[in-house]
Coordinates of C-alpha atoms in Angstrom, one line a residue:
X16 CA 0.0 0.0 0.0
X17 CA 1.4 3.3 -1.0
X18 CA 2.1 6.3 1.9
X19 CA -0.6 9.1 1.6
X20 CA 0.0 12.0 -0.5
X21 CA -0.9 15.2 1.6
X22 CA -1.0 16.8 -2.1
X23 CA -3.2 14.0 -3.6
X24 CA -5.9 15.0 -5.9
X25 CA -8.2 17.7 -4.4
X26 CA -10.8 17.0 -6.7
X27 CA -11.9 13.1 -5.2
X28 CA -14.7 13.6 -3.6
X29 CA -14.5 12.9 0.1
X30 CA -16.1 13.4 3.6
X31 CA -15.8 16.8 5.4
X32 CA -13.8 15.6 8.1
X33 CA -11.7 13.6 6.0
X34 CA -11.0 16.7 4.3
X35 CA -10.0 19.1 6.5
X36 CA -7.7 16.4 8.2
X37 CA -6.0 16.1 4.2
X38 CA -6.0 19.8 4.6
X39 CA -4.5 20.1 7.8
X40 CA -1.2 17.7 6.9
X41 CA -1.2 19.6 3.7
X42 CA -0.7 22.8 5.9
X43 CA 1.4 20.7 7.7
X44 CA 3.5 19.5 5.3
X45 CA 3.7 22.8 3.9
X46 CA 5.1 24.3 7.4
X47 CA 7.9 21.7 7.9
X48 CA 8.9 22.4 4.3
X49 CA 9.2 26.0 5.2
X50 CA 10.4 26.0 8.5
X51 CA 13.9 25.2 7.2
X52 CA 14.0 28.1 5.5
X53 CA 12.7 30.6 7.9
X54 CA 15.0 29.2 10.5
X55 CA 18.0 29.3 8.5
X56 CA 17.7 32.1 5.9
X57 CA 20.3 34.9 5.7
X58 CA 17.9 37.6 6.4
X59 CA 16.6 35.8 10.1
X60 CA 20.1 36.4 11.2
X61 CA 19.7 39.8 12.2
X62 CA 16.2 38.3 13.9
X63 CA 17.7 36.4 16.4
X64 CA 20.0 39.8 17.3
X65 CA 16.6 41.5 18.3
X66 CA 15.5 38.6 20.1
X67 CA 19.0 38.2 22.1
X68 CA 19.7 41.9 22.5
X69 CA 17.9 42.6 25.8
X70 CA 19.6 39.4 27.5
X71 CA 22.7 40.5 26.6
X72 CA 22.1 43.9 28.2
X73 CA 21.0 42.1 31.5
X74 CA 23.5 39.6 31.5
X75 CA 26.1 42.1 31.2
X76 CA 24.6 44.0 33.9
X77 CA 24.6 41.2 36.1
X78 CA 28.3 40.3 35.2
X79 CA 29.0 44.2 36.3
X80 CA 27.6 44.1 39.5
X81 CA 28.9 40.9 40.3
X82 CA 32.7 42.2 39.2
X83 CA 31.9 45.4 41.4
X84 CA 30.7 43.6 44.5
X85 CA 33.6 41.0 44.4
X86 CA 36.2 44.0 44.2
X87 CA 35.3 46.3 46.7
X88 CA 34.5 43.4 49.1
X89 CA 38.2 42.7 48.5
X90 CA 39.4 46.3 50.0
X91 CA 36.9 45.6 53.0
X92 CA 33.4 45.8 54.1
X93 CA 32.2 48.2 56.5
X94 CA 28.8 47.7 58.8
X95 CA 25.4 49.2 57.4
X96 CA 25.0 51.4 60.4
X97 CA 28.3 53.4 59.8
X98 CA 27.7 54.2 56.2
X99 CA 24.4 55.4 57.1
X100 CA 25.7 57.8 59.9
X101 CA 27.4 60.1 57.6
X102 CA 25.5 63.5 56.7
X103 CA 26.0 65.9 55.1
X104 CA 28.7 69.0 56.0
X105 CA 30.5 66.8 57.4
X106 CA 34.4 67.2 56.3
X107 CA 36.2 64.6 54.7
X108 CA 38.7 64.2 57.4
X109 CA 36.0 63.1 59.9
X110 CA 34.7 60.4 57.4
X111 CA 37.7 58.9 57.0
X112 CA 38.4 58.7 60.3
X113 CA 35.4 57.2 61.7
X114 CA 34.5 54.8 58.8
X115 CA 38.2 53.9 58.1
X116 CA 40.0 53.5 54.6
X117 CA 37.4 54.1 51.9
X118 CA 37.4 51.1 49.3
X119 CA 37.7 53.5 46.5
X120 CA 38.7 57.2 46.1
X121 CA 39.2 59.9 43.9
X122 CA 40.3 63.4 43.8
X123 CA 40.0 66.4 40.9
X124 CA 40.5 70.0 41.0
X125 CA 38.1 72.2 38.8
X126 CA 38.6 75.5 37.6
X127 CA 37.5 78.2 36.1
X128 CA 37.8 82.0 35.2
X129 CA 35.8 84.4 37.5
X130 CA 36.5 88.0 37.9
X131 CA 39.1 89.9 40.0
X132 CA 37.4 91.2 43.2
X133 CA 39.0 94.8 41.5
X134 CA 36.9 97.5 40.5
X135 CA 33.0 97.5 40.9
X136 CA 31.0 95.9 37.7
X137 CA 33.4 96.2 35.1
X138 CA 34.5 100.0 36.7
X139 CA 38.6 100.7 37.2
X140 CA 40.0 103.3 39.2
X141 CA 43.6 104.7 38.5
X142 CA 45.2 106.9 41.1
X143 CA 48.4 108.7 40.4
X144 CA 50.3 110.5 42.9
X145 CA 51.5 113.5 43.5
X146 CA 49.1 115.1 40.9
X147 CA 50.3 115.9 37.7
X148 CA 49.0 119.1 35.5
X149 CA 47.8 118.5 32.1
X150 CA 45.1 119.4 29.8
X151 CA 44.7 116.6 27.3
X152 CA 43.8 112.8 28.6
X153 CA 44.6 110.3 26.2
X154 CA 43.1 106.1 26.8
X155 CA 45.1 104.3 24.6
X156 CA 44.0 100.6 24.4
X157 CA 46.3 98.0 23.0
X158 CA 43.8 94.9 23.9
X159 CA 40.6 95.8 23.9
X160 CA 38.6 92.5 25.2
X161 CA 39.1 89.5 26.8
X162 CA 37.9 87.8 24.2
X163 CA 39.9 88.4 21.6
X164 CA 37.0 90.3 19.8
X165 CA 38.7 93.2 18.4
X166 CA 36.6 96.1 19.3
X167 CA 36.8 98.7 22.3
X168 CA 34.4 99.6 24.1
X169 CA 34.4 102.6 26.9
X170 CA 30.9 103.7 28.4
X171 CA 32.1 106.1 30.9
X172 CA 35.6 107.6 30.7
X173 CA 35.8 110.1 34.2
X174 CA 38.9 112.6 35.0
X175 CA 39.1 114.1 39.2
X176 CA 42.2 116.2 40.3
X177 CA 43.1 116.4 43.7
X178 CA 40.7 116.6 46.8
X179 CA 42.6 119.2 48.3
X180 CA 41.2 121.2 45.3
X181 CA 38.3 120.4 44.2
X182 CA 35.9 121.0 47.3
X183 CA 34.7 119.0 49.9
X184 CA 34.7 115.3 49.8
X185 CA 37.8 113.2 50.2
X186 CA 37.8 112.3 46.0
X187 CA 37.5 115.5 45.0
X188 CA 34.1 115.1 43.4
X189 CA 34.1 117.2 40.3
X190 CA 34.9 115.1 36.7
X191 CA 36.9 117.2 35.1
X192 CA 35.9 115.4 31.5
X193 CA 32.3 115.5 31.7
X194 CA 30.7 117.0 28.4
X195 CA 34.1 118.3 27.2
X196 CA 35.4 118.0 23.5
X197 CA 36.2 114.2 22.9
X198 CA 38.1 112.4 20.1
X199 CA 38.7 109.0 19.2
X200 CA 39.2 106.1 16.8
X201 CA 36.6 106.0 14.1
X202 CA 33.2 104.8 15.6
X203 CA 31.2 101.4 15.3
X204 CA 28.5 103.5 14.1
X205 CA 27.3 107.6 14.2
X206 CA 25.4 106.9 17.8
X207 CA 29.0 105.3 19.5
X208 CA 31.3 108.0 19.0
X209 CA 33.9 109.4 21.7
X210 CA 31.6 111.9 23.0
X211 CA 29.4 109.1 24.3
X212 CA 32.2 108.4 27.1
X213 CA 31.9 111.8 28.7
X214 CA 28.4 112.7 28.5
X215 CA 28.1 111.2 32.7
X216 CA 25.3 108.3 31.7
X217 CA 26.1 104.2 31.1
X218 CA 22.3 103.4 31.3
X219 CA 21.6 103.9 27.4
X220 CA 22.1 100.2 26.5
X221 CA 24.7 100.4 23.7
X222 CA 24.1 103.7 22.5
X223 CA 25.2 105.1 25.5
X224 CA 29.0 103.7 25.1
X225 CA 32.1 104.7 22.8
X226 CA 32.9 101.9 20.6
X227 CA 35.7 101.4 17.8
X228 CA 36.5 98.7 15.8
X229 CA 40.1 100.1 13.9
X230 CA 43.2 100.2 15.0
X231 CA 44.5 102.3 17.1
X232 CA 42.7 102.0 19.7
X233 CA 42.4 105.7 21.4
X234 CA 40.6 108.2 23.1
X235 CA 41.1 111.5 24.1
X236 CA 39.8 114.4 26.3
X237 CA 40.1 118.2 26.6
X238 CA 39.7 119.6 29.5
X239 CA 39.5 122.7 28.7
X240 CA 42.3 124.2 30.9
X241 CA 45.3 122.5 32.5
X242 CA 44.1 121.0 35.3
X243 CA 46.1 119.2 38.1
X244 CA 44.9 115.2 37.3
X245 CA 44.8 112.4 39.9
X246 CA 42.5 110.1 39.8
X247 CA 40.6 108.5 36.7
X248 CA 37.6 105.9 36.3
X249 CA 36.8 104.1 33.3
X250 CA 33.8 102.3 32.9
X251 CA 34.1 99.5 30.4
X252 CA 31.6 97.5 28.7
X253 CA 30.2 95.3 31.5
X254 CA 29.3 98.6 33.7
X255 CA 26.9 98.8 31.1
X256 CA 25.5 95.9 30.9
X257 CA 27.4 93.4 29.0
X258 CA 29.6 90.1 29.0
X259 CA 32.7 90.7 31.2
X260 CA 34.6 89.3 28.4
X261 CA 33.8 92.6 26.6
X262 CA 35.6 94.4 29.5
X263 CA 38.9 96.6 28.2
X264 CA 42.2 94.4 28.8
X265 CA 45.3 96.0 28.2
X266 CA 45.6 100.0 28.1
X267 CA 47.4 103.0 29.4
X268 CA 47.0 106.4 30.5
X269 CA 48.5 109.0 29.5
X270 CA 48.9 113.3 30.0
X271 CA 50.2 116.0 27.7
X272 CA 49.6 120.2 28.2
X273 CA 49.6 121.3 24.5
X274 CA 47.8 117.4 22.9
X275 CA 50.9 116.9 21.0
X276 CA 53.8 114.9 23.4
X277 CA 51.8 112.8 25.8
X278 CA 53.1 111.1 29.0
X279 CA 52.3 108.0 30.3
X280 CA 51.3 108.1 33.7
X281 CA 49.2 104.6 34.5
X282 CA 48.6 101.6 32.9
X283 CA 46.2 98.8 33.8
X284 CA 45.1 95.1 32.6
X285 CA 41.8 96.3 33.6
X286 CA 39.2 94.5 35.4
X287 CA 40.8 91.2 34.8
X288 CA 40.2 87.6 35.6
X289 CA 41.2 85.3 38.1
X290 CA 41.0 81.3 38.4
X291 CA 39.2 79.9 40.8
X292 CA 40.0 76.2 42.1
X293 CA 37.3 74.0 43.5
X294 CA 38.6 70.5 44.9
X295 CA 36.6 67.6 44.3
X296 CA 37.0 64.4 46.5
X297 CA 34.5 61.1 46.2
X298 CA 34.7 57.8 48.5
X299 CA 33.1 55.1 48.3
X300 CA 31.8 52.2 51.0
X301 CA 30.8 49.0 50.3
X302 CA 28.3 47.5 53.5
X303 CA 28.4 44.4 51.3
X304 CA 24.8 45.2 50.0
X305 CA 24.9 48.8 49.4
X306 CA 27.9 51.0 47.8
X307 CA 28.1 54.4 49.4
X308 CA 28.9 57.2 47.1
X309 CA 30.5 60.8 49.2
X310 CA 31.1 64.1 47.5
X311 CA 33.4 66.6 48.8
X312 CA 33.6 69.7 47.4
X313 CA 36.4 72.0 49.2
X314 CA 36.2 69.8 51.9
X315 CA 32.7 68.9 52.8
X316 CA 30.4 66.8 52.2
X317 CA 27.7 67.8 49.7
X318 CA 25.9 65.1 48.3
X319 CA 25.8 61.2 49.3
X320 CA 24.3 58.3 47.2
X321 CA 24.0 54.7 48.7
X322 CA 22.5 52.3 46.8
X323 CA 22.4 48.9 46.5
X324 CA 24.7 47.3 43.7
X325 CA 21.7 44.9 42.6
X326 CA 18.4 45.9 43.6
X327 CA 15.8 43.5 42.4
X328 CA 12.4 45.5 42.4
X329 CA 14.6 48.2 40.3
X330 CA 15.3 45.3 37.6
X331 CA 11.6 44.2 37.1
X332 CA 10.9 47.5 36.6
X333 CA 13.7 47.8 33.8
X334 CA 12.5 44.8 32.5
X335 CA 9.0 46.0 32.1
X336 CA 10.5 48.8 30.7
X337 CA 12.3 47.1 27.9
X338 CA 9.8 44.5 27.2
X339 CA 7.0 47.1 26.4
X340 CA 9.1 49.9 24.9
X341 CA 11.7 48.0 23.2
X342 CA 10.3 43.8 22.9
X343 CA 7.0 44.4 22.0
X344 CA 7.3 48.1 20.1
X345 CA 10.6 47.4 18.2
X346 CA 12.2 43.7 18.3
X347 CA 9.0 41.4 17.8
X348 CA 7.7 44.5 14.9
X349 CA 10.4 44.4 12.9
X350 CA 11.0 40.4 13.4
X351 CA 7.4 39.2 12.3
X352 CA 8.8 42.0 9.3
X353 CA 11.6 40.1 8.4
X354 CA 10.2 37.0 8.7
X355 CA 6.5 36.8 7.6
X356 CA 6.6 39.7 4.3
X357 CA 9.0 37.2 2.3
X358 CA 6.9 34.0 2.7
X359 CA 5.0 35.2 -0.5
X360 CA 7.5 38.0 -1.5
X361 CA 10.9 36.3 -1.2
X362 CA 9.2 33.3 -3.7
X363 CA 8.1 36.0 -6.1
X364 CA 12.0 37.5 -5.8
X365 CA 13.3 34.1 -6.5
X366 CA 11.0 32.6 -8.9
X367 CA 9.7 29.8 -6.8
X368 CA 6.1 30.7 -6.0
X369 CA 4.9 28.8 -9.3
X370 CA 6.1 25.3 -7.9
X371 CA 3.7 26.2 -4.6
X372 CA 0.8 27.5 -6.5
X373 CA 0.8 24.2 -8.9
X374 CA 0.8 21.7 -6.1
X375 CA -2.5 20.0 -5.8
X376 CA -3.8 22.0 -2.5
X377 CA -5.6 25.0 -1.9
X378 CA -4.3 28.4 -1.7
X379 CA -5.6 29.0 1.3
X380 CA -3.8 25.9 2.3
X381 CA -0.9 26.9 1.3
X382 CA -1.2 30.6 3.2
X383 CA -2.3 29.0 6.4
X384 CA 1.6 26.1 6.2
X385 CA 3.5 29.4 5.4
X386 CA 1.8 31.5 8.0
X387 CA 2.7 28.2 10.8
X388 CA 5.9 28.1 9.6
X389 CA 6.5 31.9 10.1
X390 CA 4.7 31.6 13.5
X391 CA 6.5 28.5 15.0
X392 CA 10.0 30.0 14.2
X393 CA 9.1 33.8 15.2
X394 CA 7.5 32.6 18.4
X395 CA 10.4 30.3 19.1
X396 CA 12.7 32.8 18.7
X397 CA 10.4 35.4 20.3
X398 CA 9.3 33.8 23.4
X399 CA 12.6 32.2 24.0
X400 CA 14.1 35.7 23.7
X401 CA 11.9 36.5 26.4
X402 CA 12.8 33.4 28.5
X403 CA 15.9 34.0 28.4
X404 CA 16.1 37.8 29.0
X405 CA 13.7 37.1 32.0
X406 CA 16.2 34.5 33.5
X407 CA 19.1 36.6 32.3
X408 CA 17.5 39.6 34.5
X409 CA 17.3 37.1 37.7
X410 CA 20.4 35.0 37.8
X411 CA 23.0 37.6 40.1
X412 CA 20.1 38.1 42.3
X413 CA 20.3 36.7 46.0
X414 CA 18.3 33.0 45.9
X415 CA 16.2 34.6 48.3
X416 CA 14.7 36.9 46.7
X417 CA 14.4 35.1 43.9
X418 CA 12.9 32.1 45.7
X419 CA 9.9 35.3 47.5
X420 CA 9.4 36.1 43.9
X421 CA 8.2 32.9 42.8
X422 CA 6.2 32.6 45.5
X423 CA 4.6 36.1 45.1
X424 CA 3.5 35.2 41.7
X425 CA 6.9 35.4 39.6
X426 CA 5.8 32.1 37.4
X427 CA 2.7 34.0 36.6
X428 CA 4.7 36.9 35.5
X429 CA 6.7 34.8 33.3
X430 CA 3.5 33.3 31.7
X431 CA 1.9 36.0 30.4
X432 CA 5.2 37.9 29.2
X433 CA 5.8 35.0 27.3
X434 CA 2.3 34.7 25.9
X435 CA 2.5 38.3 25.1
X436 CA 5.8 37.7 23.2
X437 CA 4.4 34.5 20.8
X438 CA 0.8 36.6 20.5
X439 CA 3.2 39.5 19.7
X440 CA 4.3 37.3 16.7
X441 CA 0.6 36.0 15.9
X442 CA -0.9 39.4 15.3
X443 CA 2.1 40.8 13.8
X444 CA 3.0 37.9 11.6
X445 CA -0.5 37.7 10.1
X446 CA -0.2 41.5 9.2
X447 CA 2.9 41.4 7.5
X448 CA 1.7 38.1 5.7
X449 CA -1.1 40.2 4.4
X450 CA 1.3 43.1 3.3
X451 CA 3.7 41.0 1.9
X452 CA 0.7 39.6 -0.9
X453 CA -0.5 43.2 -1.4
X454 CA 2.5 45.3 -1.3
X455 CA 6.3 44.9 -3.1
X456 CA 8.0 47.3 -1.3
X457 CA 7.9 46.7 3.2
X458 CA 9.7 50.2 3.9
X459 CA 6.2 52.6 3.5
X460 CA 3.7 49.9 5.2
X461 CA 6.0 49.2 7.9
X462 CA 6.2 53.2 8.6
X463 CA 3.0 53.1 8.8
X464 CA 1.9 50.4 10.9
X465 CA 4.5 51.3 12.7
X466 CA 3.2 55.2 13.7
X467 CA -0.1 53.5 14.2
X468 CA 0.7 51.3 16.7
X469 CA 2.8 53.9 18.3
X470 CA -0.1 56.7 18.4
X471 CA -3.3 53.7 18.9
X472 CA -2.8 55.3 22.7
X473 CA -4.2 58.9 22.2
X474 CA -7.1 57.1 20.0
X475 CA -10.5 56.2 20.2
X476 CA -10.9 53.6 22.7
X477 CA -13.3 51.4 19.6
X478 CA -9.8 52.2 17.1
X479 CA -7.6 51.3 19.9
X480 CA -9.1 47.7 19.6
X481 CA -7.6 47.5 15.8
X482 CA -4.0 47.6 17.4
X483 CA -2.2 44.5 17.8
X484 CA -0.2 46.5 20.6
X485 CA -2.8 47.6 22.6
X486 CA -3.8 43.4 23.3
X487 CA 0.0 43.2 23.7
X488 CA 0.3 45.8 26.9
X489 CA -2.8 44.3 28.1
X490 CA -1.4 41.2 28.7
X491 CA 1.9 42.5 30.6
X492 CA 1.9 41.8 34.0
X493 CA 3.8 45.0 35.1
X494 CA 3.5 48.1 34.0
X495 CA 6.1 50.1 32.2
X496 CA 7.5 52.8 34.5
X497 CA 6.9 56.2 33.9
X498 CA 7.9 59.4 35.1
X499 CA 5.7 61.2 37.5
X500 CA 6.2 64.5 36.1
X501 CA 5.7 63.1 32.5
X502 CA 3.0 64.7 30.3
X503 CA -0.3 63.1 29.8
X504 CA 0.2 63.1 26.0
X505 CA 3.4 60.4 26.8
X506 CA 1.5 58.5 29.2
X507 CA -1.3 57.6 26.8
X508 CA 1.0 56.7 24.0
X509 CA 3.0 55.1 26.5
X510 CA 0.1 52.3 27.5
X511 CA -3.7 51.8 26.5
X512 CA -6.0 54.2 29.0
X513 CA -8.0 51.0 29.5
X514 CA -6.2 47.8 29.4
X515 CA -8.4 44.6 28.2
X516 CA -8.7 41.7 30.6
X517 CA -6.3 39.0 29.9
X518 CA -8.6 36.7 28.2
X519 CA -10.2 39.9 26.5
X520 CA -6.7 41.2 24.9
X521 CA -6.5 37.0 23.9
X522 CA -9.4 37.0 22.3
X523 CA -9.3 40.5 20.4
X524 CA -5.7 39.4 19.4
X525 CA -7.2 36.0 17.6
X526 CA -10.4 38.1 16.1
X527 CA -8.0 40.8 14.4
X528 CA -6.1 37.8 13.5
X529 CA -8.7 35.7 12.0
X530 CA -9.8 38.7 10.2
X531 CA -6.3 40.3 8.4
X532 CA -5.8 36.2 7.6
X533 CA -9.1 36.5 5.4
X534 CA -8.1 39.4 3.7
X535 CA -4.8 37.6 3.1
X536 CA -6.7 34.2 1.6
X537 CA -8.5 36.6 -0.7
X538 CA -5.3 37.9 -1.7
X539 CA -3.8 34.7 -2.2
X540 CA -7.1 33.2 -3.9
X541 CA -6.5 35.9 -6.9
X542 CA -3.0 35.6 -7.2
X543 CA -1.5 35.6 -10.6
X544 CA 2.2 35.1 -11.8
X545 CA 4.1 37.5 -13.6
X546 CA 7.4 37.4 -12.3
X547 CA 8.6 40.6 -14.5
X548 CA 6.2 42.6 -12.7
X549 CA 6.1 40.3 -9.3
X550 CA 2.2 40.3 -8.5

């Protein structure tokens, strides 16, 4: 007696239930056929990367913090109660004393420029003693910023004599330049010139300055008379109201009686800059559990973090985390991609599809082996990834804890993420099946399915229902974490508003299924083969 031919004649009449058993090993038959493939094809390479990506992340984690514990355990454990006796002012000197030898520590100096405690707001004062007569004042500036921009920039240049006679007041407070004849290096513009500097007023903005932008840099005042000069203020460009770096640098001062020999009788690097060094200092503890992290700054204590080098509650919640935003959003999407769109397409790209279509089955027979192939080897791949990334995520933690989160309901945890991860690959497999008959080109379908399952959170609640990843969230056990401060417009695209029930997101998952599948057999139903044009 010959074997049975799952691909016999379809045409012999037959029983009902005889037939849908010859149909179900043809599917079957089909599947193995296929499974090969899908397993073992170039492009599911980069598949099993998505699938293993997270576990690596985990495991590496675990390896770190397993490294870390072993080596500061090495240069000593001190007792829980110490490390949390520390607070903060405290100076470094008493920490290390009462706590001992830290097992790590590190010192840096910071710096940075400030300005000079010299002058008053970018204002200069230059005394010259005994007083000296003279009639022309002359700034020459030979670096006019701190900067390096090449432009000067005086908003108040102010001449005193003597005290003794000028009046009362210890400065003697007449200004000698105020509102007298003033020359200078050609202007910025009309509204900056030299008279600007003497007019007694820095509270224009920048029309109230003197400002030049060619070499040389001067500026000059009669006074009218020879006066005898001994005190001068300049007020450079941070007096009114700009960057410091703007202030005047490098200039002198000089004198002259007739404007044509001059003197020089003061010279300043202005209101300049100074560094200022800051001493930072951090030690760490290790309690065994916890790693103690202390910040010194000059000294004292300013800040303190202790934390625990594997804190189990913390991981679930990264797991959740990555399962929802990265496993379900990202990996499983663009996997069921890369595996279900070239059951139909990758034929029609190698001119195979003809051998399938003239087999004695249905087409629908053959969409429902190639969509169990994709399925058996995406969900393989897809719940095992989550398997493993699940015990990859547990295995540094203490067996205690462990062993309570079993107890608490850990096994159910790892139920449903795995059932979330192979329905992942159902409802995503069967739309990319469907797209694969339909459409040549993945790139613009896959954008957007892609922004629709990312947005199906801000939609109507009936719309939400016709997103694969809304059943998917309903299913996780844990909710992703979120930020408590985050806007309501991230929390909704971040989860469903209202989660189905677990056998409610099973359900809606198989329904949407069931139906993209039927638009797919009609698909495959009208297929025709032109290989030139692929359709």
């Amino acid at each position: 007696m010959n074997a049975s031919n799952p691909f016999e004649d379809r045409a012999r009449p037959e029983r009902a239930p005889n037939q849908a058993s010859r149909r179900a090993r043809q599917a079957w038959t089909i599947a193995k056929i296929e499974l090969r493939r899908t397993f073992f094809a170039k492009r599911s390479f980069w598949v099993y990367g998505l699938a293993l990506l997270p576990s690596v992340i985990f495991f590496a984690h675990g390896l770190d913090a397993k490294f870390d514990s072993e080596r500061l355990a090495r240069r000593g454990v001190i007792t829980p109660a110490l490390i949390d006796s520390v607070g903060e002012g405290e100076s470094a000197e008493d920490v290390k004393q009462r706590l001992g030898k830290p097992a790590e520590e590190r010192w840096s100096v910071r710096s940075r420029r400030v300005r000079r405690s010299a002058g008053n707001a970018g204002t200069t004062t230059h005394v010259i003693e005994p007083a000296v007569d003279a009639r022309y004042v002359r700034v020459n500036i030979t670096r006019p910023s701190f900067s390096g921009e090449p432009v000067a920039k005086i908003y108040e240049f102010e001449v005193y004599g003597p005290s003794t006679s000028l009046g009362p007041g210890p400065d003697g407070p007449v200004n000698l330049a105020l509102n007298r004849p003033a020359t200078g290096s050609v202007p910025c513009s009309q509204d900056e010139g030299p008279e600007k500097a003497v007019n007694g007023s820095v509270a224009g903005g920048q029309a109230d300055r003197w400002c030049a932008q060619d070499y040389p840099f001067f500026l000059q005042v009669d006074l009218g008379a020879i006066h005898p000069v001994a005190r001068f203020v300049l007020k450079h460009a941070s007096a009114g109201g700009e960057k410091e770096e703007s202030d005047t640098r490098d200039f002198n001062i000089q004198l002259s009686n007739e404007g044509k020999t001059f003197t020089t009788v003061a010279s300043s690097s202005g209101a300049g800059f100074v560094e200022e060094r800051t001493e930072i200092r951090e030690t760490i503890y290790f309690d065994g559990r916890r790693r103690a992290r202390f910040l010194f700054v000059d000294g004292k204590l300013e800040r303190r973090d202790i934390g625990r080098l594997l804190d189990f509650e913390e991981d679930r919640s990264i797991f959740a985390a990555i399962f929802q935003y990265f496993y379900l959003r990202l990996a499983i999407f663009f996997g069921c991609l890369g595996i279900f769109m070239y059951l139909f397409r990758g034929e029609m790209s190698n001119r195979t599809l003809h051998f399938w279509l003239l087999a004695p089955a249905r087409r629908e027979v053959l969409l429902a082996g190639k969509y169990a192939a994709g399925l058996i080897a995406s969900a393989v791949i897809f719940g095992g990834g989550a398997l493993l990334m699940f015990a990859a995520m547990l295995w540094p933690h203490d067996a205690a804890e462990v062993q309570a989160y079993w107890n608490g309901g850990g096994m159910g945890h790892v139920f449903w993420y795995t059932t979330a991860a192979a329905l992942g690959c159902v409802g995503y497999g069967s739309v990319f099946l469907a797209v694969g008959l339909y459409v040549r080109n993945p790139i613009i379908p896959a954008a957007v399915l892609l922004a629709w399952e990312g947005a199906s959170g801000i939609l109507p609640h009936v719309l939400q229902k016709m997103s694969v990843l809304y059943y998917l969230q309903s299913l996780c056990p844990v909710p992703a974490p979120m930020e408590d401060d985050a806007p309501m417009l991230i929390r909704l695209l971040a989860a469903p508003a209202a989660p189905a029930s677990g056998p409610g997101a099973i359900l809606g998952l198989l329904l949407l299924t069931a139906f993209v599948l039927w638009i797919a057999a009609f698909a495959v139903r009208r297929m025709q083969i032109t290989y030139g044009a692929e359709t």
